[in-house]
Coordinates of C-alpha atoms (C1' of nucleotides) in Angstrom, one line a residue:
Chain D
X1 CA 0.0 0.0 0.0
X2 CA 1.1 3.6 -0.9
X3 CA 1.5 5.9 2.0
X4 CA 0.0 9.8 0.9
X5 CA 1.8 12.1 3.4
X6 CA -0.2 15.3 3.4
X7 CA 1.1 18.2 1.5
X8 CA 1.0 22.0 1.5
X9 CA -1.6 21.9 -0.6
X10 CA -3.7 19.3 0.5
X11 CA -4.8 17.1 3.3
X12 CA -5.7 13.9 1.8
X13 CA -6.0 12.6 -1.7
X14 CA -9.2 12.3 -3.7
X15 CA -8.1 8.2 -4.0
X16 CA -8.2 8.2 0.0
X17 CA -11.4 10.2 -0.1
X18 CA -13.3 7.3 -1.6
X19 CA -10.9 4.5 0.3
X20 CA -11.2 6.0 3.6
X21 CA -14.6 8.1 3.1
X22 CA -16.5 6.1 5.5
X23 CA -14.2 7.7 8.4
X24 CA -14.1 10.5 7.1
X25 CA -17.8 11.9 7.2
X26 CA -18.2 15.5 8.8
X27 CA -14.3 15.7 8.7
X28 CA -12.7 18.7 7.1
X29 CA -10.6 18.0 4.3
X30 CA -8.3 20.1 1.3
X31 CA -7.7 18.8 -1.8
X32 CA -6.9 19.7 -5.2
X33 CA -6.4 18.6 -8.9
X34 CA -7.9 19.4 -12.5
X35 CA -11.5 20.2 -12.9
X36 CA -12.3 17.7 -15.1
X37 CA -16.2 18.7 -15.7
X38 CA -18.4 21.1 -13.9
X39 CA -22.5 20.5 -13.7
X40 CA -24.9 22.9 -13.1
X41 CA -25.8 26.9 -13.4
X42 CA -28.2 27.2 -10.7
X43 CA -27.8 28.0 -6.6
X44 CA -26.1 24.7 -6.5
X45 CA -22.9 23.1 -8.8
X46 CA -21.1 19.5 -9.1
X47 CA -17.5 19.3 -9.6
X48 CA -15.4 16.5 -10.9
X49 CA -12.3 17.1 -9.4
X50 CA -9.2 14.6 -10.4
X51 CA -5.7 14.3 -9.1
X52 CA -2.7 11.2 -9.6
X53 CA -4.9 9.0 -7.2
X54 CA -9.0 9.0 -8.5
X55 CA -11.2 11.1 -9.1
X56 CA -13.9 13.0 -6.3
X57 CA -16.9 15.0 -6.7
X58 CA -17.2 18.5 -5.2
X59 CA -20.5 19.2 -4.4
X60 CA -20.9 23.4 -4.2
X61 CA -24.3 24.9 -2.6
X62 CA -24.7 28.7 -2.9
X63 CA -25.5 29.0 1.0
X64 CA -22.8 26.7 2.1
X65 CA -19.8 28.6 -0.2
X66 CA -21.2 31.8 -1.1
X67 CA -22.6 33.2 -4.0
X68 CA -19.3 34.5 -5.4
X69 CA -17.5 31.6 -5.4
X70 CA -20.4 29.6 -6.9
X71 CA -20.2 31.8 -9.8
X72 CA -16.3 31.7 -10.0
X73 CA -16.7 27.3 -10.1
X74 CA -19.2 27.6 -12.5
X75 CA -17.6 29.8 -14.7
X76 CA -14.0 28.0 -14.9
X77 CA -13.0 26.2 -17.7
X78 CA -11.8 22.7 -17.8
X79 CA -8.6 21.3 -16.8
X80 CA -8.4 24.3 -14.0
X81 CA -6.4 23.2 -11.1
X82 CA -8.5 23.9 -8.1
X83 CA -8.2 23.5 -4.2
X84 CA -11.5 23.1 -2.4
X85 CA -11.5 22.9 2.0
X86 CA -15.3 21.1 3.0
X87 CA -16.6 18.7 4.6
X88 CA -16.6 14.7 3.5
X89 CA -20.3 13.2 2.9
X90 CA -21.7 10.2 1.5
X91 CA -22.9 11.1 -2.1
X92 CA -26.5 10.7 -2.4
X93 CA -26.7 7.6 -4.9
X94 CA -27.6 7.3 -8.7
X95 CA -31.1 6.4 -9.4
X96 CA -30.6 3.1 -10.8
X97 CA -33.4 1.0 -13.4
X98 CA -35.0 -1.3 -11.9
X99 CA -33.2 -5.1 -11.6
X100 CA -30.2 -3.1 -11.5
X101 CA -27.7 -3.6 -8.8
X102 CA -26.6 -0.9 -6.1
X103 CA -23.4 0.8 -6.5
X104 CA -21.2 0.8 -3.7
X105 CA -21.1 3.9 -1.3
X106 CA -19.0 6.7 -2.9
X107 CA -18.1 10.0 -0.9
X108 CA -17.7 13.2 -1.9
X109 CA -16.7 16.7 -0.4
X110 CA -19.1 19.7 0.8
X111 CA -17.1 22.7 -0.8
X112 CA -17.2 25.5 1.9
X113 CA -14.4 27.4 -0.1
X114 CA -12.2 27.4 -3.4
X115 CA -9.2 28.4 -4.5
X116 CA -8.2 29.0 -8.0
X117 CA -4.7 27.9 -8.4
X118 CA -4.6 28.2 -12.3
X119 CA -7.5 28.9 -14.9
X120 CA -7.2 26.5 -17.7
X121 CA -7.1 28.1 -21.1
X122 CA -10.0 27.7 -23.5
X123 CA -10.1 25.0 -26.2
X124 CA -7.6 22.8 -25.0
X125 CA -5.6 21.3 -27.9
X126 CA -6.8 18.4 -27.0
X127 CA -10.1 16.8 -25.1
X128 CA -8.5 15.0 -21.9
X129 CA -12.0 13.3 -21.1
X130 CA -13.2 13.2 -24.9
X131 CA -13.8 9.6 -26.8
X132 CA -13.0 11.3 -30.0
X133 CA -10.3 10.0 -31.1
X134 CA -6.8 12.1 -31.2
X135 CA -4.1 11.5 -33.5
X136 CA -0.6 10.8 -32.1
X137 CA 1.1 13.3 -33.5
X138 CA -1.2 15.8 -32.0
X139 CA -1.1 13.9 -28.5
X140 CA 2.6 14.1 -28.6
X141 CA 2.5 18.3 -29.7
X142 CA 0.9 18.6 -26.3
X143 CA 1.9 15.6 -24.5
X144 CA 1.3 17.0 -20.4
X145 CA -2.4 17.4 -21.9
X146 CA -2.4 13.8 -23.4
X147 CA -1.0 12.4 -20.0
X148 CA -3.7 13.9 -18.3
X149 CA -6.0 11.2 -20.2
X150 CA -6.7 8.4 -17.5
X151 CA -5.4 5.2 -20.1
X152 CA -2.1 7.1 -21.0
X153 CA -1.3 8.1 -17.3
X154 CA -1.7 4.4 -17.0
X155 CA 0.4 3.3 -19.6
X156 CA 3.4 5.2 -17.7
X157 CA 2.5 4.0 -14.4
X158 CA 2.8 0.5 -15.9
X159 CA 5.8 1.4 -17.1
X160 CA 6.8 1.7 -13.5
X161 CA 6.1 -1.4 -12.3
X162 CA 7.5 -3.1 -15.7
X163 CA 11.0 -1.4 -14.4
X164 CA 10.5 -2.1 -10.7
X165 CA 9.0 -6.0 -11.5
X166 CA 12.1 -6.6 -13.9
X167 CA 15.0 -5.1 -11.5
X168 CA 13.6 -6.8 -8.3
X169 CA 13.7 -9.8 -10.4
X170 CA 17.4 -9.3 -11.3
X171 CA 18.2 -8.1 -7.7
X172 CA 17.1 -11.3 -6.5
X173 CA 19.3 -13.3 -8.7
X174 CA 22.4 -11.7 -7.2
X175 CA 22.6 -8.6 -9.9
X176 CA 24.0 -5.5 -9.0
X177 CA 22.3 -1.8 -10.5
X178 CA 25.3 -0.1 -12.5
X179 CA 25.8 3.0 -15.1
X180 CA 28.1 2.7 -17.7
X181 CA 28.8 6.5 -20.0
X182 CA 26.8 7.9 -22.5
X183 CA 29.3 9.8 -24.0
X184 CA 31.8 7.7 -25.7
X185 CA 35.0 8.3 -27.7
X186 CA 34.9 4.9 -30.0
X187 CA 33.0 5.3 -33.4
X188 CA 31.1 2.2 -33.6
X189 CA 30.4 -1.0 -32.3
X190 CA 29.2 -1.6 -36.1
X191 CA 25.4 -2.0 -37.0
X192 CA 24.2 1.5 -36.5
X193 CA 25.2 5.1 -36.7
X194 CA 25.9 7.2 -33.9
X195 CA 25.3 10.9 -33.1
X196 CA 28.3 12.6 -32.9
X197 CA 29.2 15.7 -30.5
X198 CA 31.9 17.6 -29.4
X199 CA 33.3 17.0 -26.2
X200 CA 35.4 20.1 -25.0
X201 CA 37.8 19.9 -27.8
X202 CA 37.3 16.5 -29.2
X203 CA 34.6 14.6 -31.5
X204 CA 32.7 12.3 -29.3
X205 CA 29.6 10.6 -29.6
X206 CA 26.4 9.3 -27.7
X207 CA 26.6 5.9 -27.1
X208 CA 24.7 3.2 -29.1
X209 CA 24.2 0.6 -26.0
X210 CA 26.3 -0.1 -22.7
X211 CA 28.1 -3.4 -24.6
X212 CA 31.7 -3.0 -24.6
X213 CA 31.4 -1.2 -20.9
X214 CA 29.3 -3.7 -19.3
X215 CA 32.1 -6.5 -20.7
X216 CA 34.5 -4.3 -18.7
X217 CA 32.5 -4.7 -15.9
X218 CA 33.1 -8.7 -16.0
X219 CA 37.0 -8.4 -16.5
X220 CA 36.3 -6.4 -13.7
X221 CA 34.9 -9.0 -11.7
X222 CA 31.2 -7.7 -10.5
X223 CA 30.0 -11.0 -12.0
X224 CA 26.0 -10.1 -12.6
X225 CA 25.0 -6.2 -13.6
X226 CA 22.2 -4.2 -15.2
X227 CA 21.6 -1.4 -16.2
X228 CA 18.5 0.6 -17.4
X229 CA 19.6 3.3 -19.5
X230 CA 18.8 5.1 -22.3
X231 CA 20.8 4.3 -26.2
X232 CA 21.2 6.3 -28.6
X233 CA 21.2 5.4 -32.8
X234 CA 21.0 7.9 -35.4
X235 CA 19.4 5.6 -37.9
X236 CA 17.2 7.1 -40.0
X237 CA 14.1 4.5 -40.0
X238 CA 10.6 5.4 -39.4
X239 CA 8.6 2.5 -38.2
X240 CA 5.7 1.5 -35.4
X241 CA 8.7 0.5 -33.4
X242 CA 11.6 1.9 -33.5
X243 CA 13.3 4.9 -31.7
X244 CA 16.4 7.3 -32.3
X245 CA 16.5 7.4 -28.1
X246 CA 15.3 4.2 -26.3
X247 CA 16.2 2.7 -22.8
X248 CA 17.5 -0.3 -22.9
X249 CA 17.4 -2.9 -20.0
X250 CA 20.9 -4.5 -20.5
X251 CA 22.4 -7.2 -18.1
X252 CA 26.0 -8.9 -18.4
X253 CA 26.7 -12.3 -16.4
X254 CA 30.6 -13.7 -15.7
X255 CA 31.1 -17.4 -15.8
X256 CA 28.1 -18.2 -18.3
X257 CA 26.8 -18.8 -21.7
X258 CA 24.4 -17.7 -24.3
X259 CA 21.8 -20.5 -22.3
X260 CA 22.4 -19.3 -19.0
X261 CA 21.5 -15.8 -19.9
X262 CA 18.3 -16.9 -21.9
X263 CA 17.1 -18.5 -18.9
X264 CA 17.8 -15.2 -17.0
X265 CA 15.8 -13.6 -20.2
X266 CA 12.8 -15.5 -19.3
X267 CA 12.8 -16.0 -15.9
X268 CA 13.0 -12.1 -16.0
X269 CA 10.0 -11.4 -18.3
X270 CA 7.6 -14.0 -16.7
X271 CA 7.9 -12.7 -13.4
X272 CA 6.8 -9.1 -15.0
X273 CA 4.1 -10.6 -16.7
X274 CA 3.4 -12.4 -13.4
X275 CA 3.6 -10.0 -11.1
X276 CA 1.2 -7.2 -13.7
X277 CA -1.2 -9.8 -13.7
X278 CA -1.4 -10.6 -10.2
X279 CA -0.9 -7.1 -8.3
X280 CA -4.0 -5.2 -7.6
X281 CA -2.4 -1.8 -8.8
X282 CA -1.0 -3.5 -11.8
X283 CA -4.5 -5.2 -12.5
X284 CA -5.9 -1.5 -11.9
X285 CA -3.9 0.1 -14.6
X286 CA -4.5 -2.6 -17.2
X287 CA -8.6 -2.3 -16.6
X288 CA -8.0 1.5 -17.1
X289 CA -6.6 0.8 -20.3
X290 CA -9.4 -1.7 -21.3
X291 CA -11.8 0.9 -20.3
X292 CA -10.4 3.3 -22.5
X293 CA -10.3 0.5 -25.5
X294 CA -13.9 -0.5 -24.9
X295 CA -15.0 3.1 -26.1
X296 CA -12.5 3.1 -29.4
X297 CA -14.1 -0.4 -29.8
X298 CA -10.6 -2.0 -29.2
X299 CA -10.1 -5.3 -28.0
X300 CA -9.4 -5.7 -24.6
X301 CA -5.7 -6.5 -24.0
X302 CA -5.3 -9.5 -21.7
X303 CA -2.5 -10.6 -20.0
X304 CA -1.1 -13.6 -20.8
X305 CA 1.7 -15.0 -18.8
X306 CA 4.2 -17.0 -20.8
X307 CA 5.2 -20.4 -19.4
X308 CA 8.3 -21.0 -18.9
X309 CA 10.6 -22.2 -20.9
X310 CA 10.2 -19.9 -24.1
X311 CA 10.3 -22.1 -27.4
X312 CA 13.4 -22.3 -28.6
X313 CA 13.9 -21.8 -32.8
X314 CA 18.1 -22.2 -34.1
X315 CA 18.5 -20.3 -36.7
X316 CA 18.8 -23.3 -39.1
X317 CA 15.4 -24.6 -38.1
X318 CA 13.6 -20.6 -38.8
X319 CA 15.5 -20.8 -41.8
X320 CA 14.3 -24.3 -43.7
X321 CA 10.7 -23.6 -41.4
X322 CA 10.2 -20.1 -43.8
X323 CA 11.3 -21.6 -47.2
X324 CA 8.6 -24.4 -46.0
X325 CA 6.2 -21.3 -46.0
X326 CA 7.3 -20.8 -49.4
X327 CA 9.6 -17.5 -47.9
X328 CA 12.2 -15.9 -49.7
X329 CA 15.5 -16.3 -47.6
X330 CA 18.7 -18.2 -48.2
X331 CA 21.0 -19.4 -44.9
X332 CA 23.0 -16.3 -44.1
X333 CA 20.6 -13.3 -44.6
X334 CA 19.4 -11.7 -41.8
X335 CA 15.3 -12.7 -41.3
X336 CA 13.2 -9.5 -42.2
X337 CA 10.1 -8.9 -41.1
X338 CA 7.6 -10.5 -44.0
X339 CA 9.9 -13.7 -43.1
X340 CA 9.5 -13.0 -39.6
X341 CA 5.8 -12.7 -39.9
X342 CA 5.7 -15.9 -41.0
X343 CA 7.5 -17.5 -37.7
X344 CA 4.8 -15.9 -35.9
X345 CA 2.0 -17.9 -37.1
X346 CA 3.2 -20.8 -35.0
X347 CA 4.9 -17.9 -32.5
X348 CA 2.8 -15.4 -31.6
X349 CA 4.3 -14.7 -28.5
X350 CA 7.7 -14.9 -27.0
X351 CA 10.3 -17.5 -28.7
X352 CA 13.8 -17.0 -29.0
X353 CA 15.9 -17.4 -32.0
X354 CA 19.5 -19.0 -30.5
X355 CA 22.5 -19.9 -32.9
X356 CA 22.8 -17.2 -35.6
X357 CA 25.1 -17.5 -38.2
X358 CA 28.6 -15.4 -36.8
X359 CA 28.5 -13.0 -40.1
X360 CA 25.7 -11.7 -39.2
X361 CA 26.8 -11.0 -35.3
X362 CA 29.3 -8.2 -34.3
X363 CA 32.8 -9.0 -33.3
X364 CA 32.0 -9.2 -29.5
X365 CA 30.0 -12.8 -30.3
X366 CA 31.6 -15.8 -29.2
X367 CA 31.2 -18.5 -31.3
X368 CA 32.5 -22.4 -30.5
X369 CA 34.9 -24.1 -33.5
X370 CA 33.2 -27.0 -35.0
X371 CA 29.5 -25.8 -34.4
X372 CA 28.5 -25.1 -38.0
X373 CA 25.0 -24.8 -39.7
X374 CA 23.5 -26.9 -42.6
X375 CA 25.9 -24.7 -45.1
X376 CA 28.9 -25.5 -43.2
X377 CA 29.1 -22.1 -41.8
X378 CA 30.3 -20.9 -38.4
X379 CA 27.4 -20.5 -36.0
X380 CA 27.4 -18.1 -33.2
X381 CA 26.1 -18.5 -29.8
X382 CA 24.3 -14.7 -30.3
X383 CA 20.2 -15.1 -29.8
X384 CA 17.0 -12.7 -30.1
X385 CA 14.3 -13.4 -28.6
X386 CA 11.2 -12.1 -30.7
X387 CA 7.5 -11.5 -29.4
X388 CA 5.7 -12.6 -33.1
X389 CA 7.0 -10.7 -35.7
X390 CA 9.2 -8.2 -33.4
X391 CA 12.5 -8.5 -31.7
X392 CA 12.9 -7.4 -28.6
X393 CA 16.2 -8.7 -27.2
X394 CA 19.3 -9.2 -28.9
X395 CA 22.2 -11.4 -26.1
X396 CA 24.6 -13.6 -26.8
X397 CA 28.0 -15.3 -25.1
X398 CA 30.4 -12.5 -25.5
X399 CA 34.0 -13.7 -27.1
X400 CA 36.5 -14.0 -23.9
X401 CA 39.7 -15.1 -26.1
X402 CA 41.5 -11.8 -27.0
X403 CA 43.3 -13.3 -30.0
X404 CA 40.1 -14.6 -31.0
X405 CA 38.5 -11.4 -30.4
X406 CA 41.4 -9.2 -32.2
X407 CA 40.8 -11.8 -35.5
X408 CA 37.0 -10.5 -35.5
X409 CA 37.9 -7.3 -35.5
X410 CA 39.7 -7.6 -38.2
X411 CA 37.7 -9.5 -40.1
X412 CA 35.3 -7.1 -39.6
X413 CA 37.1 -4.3 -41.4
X414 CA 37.9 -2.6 -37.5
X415 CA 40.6 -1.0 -36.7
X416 CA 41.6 -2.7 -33.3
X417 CA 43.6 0.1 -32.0
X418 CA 40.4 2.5 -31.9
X419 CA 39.0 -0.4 -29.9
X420 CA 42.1 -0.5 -27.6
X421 CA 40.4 0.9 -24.3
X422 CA 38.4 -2.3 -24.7
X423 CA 40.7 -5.1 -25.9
X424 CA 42.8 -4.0 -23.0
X425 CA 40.0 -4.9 -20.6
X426 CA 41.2 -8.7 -21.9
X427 CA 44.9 -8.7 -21.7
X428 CA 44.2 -9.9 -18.1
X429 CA 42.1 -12.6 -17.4
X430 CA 38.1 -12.1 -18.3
X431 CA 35.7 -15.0 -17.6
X432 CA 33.4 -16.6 -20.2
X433 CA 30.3 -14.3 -19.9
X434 CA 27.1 -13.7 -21.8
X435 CA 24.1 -11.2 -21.6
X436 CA 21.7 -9.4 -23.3
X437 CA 19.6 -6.2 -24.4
X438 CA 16.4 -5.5 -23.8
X439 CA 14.1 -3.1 -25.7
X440 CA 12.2 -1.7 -22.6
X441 CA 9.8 0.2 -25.1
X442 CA 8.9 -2.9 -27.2
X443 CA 7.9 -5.0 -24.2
X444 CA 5.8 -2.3 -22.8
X445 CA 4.2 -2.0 -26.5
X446 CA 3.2 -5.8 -26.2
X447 CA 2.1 -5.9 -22.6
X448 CA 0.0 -3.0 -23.3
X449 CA -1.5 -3.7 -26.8
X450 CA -0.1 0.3 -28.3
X451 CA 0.7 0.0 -31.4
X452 CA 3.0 2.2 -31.7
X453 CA 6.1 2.8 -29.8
X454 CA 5.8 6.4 -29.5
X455 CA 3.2 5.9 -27.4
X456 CA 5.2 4.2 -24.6
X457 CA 7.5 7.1 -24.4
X458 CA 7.0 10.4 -22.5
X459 CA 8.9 12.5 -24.7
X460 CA 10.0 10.0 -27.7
X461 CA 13.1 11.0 -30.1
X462 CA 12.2 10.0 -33.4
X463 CA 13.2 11.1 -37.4
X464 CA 11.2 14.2 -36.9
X465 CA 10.3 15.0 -33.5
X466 CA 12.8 16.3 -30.7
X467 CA 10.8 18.7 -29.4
X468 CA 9.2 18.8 -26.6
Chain S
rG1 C1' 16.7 6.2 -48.1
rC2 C1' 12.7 3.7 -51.2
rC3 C1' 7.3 2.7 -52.1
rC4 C1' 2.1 4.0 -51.1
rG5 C1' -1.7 7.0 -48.7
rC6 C1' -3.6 11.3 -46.2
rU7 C1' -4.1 16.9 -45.1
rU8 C1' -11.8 20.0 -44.0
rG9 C1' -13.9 24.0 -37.2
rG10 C1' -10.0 23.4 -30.9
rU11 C1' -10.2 17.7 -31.5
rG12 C1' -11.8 13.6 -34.7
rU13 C1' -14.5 13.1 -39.3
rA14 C1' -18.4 13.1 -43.9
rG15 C1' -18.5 15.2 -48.7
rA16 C1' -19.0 17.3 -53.7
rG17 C1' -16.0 21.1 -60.1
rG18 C1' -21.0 25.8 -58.6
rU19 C1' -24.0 23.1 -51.7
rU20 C1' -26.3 27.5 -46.5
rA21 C1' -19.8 22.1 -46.5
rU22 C1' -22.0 16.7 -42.8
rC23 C1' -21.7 14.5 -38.1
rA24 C1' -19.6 13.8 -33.2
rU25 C1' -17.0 16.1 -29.5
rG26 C1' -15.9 21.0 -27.8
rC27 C1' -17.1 26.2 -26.7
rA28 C1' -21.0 30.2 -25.5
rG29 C1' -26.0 31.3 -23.9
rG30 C1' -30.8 29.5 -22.2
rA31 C1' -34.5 25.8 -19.9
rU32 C1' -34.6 21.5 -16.5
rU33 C1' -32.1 18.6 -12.7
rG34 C1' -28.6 16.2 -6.1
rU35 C1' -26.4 16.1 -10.9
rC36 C1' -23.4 11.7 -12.0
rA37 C1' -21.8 10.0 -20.2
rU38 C1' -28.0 14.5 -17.6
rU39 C1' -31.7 15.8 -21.1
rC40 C1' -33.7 19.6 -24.3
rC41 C1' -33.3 24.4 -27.1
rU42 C1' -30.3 28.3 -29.6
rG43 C1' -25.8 29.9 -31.3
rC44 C1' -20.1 29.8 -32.5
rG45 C1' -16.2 27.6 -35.1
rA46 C1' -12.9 24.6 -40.8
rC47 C1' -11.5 23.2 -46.6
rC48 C1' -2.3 23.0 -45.5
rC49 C1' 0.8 26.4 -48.8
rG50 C1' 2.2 27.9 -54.0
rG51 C1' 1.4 27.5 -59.2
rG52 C1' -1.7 25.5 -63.3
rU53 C1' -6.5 24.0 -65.9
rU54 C1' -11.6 26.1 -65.8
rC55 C1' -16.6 31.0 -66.5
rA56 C1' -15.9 28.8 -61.6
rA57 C1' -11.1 24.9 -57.6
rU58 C1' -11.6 23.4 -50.9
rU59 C1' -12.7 19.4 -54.9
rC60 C1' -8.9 18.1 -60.9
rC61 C1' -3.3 18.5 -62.3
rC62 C1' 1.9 19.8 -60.8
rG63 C1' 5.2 21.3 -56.9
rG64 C1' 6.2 22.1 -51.7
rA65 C1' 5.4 21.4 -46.6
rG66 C1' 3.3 18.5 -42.8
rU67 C1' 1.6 13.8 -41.5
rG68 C1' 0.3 8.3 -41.6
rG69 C1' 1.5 3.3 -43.2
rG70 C1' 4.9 -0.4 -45.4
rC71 C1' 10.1 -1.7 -46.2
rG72 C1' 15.4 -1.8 -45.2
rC73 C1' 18.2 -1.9 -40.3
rC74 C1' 17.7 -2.7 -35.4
rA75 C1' 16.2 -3.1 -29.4

RNA sequence: GCCCGCUUGGUGUAGAGGUUAUCAUGCAGGAUUGUCAUUCCUGCGACCCGGGUUCAAUUCCCGGAGUGGGCGCCA
């Protein structure tokens, strides 16, 4: 249970109102929040008043608060912040049709005075309370409007206890919380383009993922860290889900292998799914959602949680399972998304996709001599693990031999000495190690049903938008 | 970067070479109401920009801008 301290500005929340009403009868209360509809011109007025914890009626009566502030409540505009002092009643209760069932008690507050803290200004850009539907690119112009809608504010709550559910998970398998830089000297770690920027005097660049740092953090013996931070890739691409700024849930294990941190993988994202479908809060937030969907005539999202262990799909198997579905692809290309589309009839939900072939992986992939694919080429031990058609997760074991490691480099048309802050994290003694990275956007996109992955993001960094 | 759409009140939409430009929501005013998605009445508010075709363009054509979707690549 959440503790409320009382604040400056208010005495109890409009949640505790209704939780603790019953107690609360006669009792003089302050509390504020946005005025999210106001009823009634005559001697008396109804408020809907709505803060971070519910939402309360005022109830205003022209000899209880005075004429003059009657007329000041009935004259503000929607999506005012107000602070009322009254008294707590029980709300007199809807008249219901016959055969219908009783609604439980519900309180509300006796205004005996307001204060306007801030006058909303007239039209809002967009309807916080409306069903008519707004597009994203309008919610995201005026995004502390859109948050104010009661199925976004959930979303980001959720997103919370996504983040809380999947490090007390971690935390209880012995990992440590660290922070590795964002601002990085080294180019690339290949795959993706960086944004560069000048630090004091030098070119530098934001970094692309915590990788080659959290691999430090094994030679440096801390054995088992996240991190939840945010990436940075200055690709150009425009799709439902992907993002020029993203925060990605990484984690890096000593003495283990690409298995080992697959089982970490899953262990981690069933207890999320677990723990959102079994918390009362969590349960709350996803009904708030639904509530929302039912009026765009939207499916209601359920969730499901996975059992454990995810399918596994080698790379081999994906590949001759696609040309089966009469797919385009030859061993050795990367799987694209009409391919991928058609792994997710049989997948729809999480699977992961281990032993890739080690062209397509980046130089940090270990890969074992001798395990070769039905072409005879070197297989990796780097995984994704998809949800249907999209990836979230790309891990693998990481390569611990530096002579092995210096050869990819190579082969990979990288200059080892710009790597040298890296490779000389190896010179000493590193343990086999493996780990992952996890698209903290894309699993709230599935858990939450948006289908777009702007829409999981406060303030999302995209092609065209960096502002606000 | 490539391909395909779309752009009409604050928001979301309907629509047509000549209309009083539709509906919902919103806003303003009024009637009713301890209301509770109130109901009812009245009113307000819009065709992205530039050029072309035409007697006439918001509608057709070209260009631009903005935006949405698909793809590549990725998390």
């Amino acid at each position: 249970m959440t503790t409320w301290v009382p604040t400056a500005y208010r005495t109890h929340t409009l949640g505790e109102i209704q939780t603790l009403g019953a107690d609360l009868i006669d009792k003089t209360v302050t509390v504020a929040g946005f005025m999210e509809a106001n009823r009634g011109k005559g001697a008396i007025c109804f408020v809907d008043l709505r803060d971070g914890t519910g939402t309360t009626q005022v109830f205003l009566k022209a000899n209880t608060i005075g004429a003059e502030s009657l007329d000041l409540v009935q004259r503000m505009t929607r999506e005012s912040t107000l602070q009322f002092t009254g008294t707590v009643s029980l709300k007199r209760p809807p008249k219901v049709k016959e055969g219908e069932p009783t609604p439980p008690p519900a309180y509300e507050v006796l205004a005996t005075s307001v204060e306007v803290i801030a006058r909303a200004e007239a039209p809002l850009p967009l309807g916080v309370t409306d069903t008519v539907n707004v597009e994203l690119d309008t919610r995201l112009d005026n995004r502390f409007l859109d948050l104010r809608r009661a199925h976004v504010n959930a979303m980001f709550r959720l997103r919370g206890k996504v983040l809380q559910f999947g490090r007390q998970h971690l935390i209880t398998e012995g990992f440590i919380e660290t922070h590795t830089p964002k601002i990085v000297a080294t180019a690339t770690e290949g795959g993706t383009d960086l944004f560069p920027m000048q630090y004091f005097e030098t070119p530098a660049y934001l970094n692309q993922s915590p990788q080659l740092f959290k691999q430090l953090c094994m030679s440096g013996g801390l054995e088992r860290v996240f991190e939840i931070g945010p990436a940075f890739r200055a690709e150009k691409h425009d799709t439902y889900r992907h993002l020029n700024e993203f925060i990605s849930f990484d984690i890096e294990v000593s003495w283990a292998n690409d298995d080992d941190v697959m089982g970490v993988l899953e262990r981690m994202l069933h207890h999320i799914w677990k723990s959102v479908a079994e918390e009362e809060e969590s349960q709350g937030l996803i009904a708030t959602i639904n509530a929302y969907r039912a009026t765009q005539e939207e499916e209601a999202i359920e969730v499901i949680v996975p059992e454990l262990p995810f399918p596994r799909m080698e790379y081999c198997d994906a590949i001759r399972i696609i040309k089966e579905k009469g797919g385009t692809i030859e061993w050795g290309d990367d799987i694209d998304a009409e391919n991928s589309d058609l792994l997710a009839e049989d997948l729809p939900q999480f699977y992961f996709l281990p032993r890739w072939p080690m062209s397509l992986k980046p130089f940090y992939i270990h890969h074992v001599e001798g395990e070769i694919g039905s072409t005879d080429q070197q297989l990796s031990r780097g995984f994704d693990l998809n949800f249907g058609r999209d990836e979230m997760t790309s891990g693998g074991q990481r390569e611990h031999r530096i002579d092995v490691l210096i050869d990819n480099l190579k082969n990979m048309d990288l200059d080892p000495e710009e790597f040298e802050f890296y490779v000389a994290g190896f010179r000493h003694g590193v343990p086999p190690h493996a780990g992952w990275g996890l698209g903290v956007e894309r699993i709230l996109m599935k858990l939450t049903g948006a289908k777009n992955v702007r829409e999981t993001v406060l303030f999302p960094r995209d092609r065209k938008r960096f502002c606000p």
